[in-house]
Amino acid sequence: MPKMKTNSGAKKRFALTGTGKIKRKHAFHSHILTKKSNKRKRGLVKTGLIDESNEKQVLAMLRK
């Protein structure tokens, strides 16, 4: 049987934590930043965790 391939887009966007949760980056922080407040831009720098409802799909994409 051939091996399952990891989704190359997913491996660039998500990372697994030590406890098995999935880290992600925030959107809306690449351009058109002048109209966004400094507080909003600071919040977008921080990483977040994906929602529990999406964990199953993302883990399936990350499976090797």
PDB file of C-alpha atoms in Angstrom:
ATOM      1  CA  MET A   1       0.000   0.000   0.000  1.00  0.00           C
ATOM      2  CA  PRO A   2       1.230   3.523  -0.702  1.00  0.00           C
ATOM      3  CA  LYS A   3       1.743   5.851   2.218  1.00  0.00           C
ATOM      4  CA  MET A   4      -0.686   8.677   2.992  1.00  0.00           C
ATOM      5  CA  LYS A   5       0.745  12.064   2.127  1.00  0.00           C
ATOM      6  CA  THR A   6       0.595  15.013   4.517  1.00  0.00           C
ATOM      7  CA  ASN A   7      -1.331  17.971   3.107  1.00  0.00           C
ATOM      8  CA  SER A   8       1.484  20.394   2.236  1.00  0.00           C
ATOM      9  CA  GLY A   9      -0.686  23.462   2.867  1.00  0.00           C
ATOM     10  CA  ALA A  10      -1.654  22.215   6.320  1.00  0.00           C
ATOM     11  CA  LYS A  11       1.895  21.428   7.416  1.00  0.00           C
ATOM     12  CA  LYS A  12       2.876  25.051   6.678  1.00  0.00           C
ATOM     13  CA  ARG A  13      -0.079  26.508   8.623  1.00  0.00           C
ATOM     14  CA  PHE A  14      -0.491  24.309  11.691  1.00  0.00           C
ATOM     15  CA  ALA A  15       1.775  22.933  14.417  1.00  0.00           C
ATOM     16  CA  LEU A  16       1.077  20.378  17.109  1.00  0.00           C
ATOM     17  CA  THR A  17       1.709  21.293  20.741  1.00  0.00           C
ATOM     18  CA  GLY A  18       3.154  18.917  23.308  1.00  0.00           C
ATOM     19  CA  THR A  19      -0.309  18.186  24.679  1.00  0.00           C
ATOM     20  CA  GLY A  20      -1.696  17.363  21.220  1.00  0.00           C
ATOM     21  CA  LYS A  21      -3.550  20.619  20.534  1.00  0.00           C
ATOM     22  CA  ILE A  22      -3.095  22.401  17.207  1.00  0.00           C
ATOM     23  CA  LYS A  23      -1.626  25.903  16.985  1.00  0.00           C
ATOM     24  CA  ARG A  24      -2.539  28.333  14.222  1.00  0.00           C
ATOM     25  CA  LYS A  25      -1.758  31.889  13.175  1.00  0.00           C
ATOM     26  CA  HIS A  26      -4.284  34.697  12.829  1.00  0.00           C
ATOM     27  CA  ALA A  27      -5.451  36.007   9.469  1.00  0.00           C
ATOM     28  CA  PHE A  28      -5.720  39.705   8.482  1.00  0.00           C
ATOM     29  CA  HIS A  29      -2.139  40.633   9.414  1.00  0.00           C
ATOM     30  CA  SER A  30      -0.368  40.752   6.055  1.00  0.00           C
ATOM     31  CA  HIS A  31      -1.517  43.945   4.314  1.00  0.00           C
ATOM     32  CA  ILE A  32      -3.884  46.924   4.580  1.00  0.00           C
ATOM     33  CA  LEU A  33      -2.606  47.484   8.111  1.00  0.00           C
ATOM     34  CA  THR A  34      -2.882  51.277   8.258  1.00  0.00           C
ATOM     35  CA  LYS A  35      -6.620  51.265   9.026  1.00  0.00           C
ATOM     36  CA  LYS A  36      -6.250  48.653  11.778  1.00  0.00           C
ATOM     37  CA  SER A  37      -5.522  49.802  15.309  1.00  0.00           C
ATOM     38  CA  ASN A  38      -2.255  48.949  17.057  1.00  0.00           C
ATOM     39  CA  LYS A  39      -4.186  46.969  19.661  1.00  0.00           C
ATOM     40  CA  ARG A  40      -5.849  44.896  16.944  1.00  0.00           C
ATOM     41  CA  LYS A  41      -2.544  44.250  15.149  1.00  0.00           C
ATOM     42  CA  ARG A  42      -0.842  43.190  18.391  1.00  0.00           C
ATOM     43  CA  GLY A  43      -3.615  40.686  18.986  1.00  0.00           C
ATOM     44  CA  LEU A  44      -3.174  39.228  15.510  1.00  0.00           C
ATOM     45  CA  VAL A  45       0.537  38.554  16.139  1.00  0.00           C
ATOM     46  CA  LYS A  46      -0.211  36.010  18.852  1.00  0.00           C
ATOM     47  CA  THR A  47      -0.853  32.384  17.945  1.00  0.00           C
ATOM     48  CA  GLY A  48      -4.169  30.743  18.703  1.00  0.00           C
ATOM     49  CA  LEU A  49      -5.530  27.235  18.956  1.00  0.00           C
ATOM     50  CA  ILE A  50      -7.933  25.782  16.435  1.00  0.00           C
ATOM     51  CA  ASP A  51     -11.482  25.112  17.564  1.00  0.00           C
ATOM     52  CA  GLU A  52     -12.422  21.635  18.746  1.00  0.00           C
ATOM     53  CA  SER A  53     -14.926  21.358  15.896  1.00  0.00           C
ATOM     54  CA  ASN A  54     -12.085  21.570  13.346  1.00  0.00           C
ATOM     55  CA  GLU A  55      -9.537  19.340  15.091  1.00  0.00           C
ATOM     56  CA  LYS A  56     -10.603  16.130  13.360  1.00  0.00           C
ATOM     57  CA  GLN A  57     -10.270  17.594   9.847  1.00  0.00           C
ATOM     58  CA  VAL A  58      -6.908  19.267  10.526  1.00  0.00           C
ATOM     59  CA  LEU A  59      -5.454  16.151  12.127  1.00  0.00           C
ATOM     60  CA  ALA A  60      -6.523  14.166   9.073  1.00  0.00           C
ATOM     61  CA  MET A  61      -4.628  16.595   6.843  1.00  0.00           C
ATOM     62  CA  LEU A  62      -1.537  16.382   9.068  1.00  0.00           C
ATOM     63  CA  ARG A  63      -1.448  12.579   9.192  1.00  0.00           C
ATOM     64  CA  LYS A  64       1.625  11.193   7.480  1.00  0.00           C
TER      65      LYS A  64
END
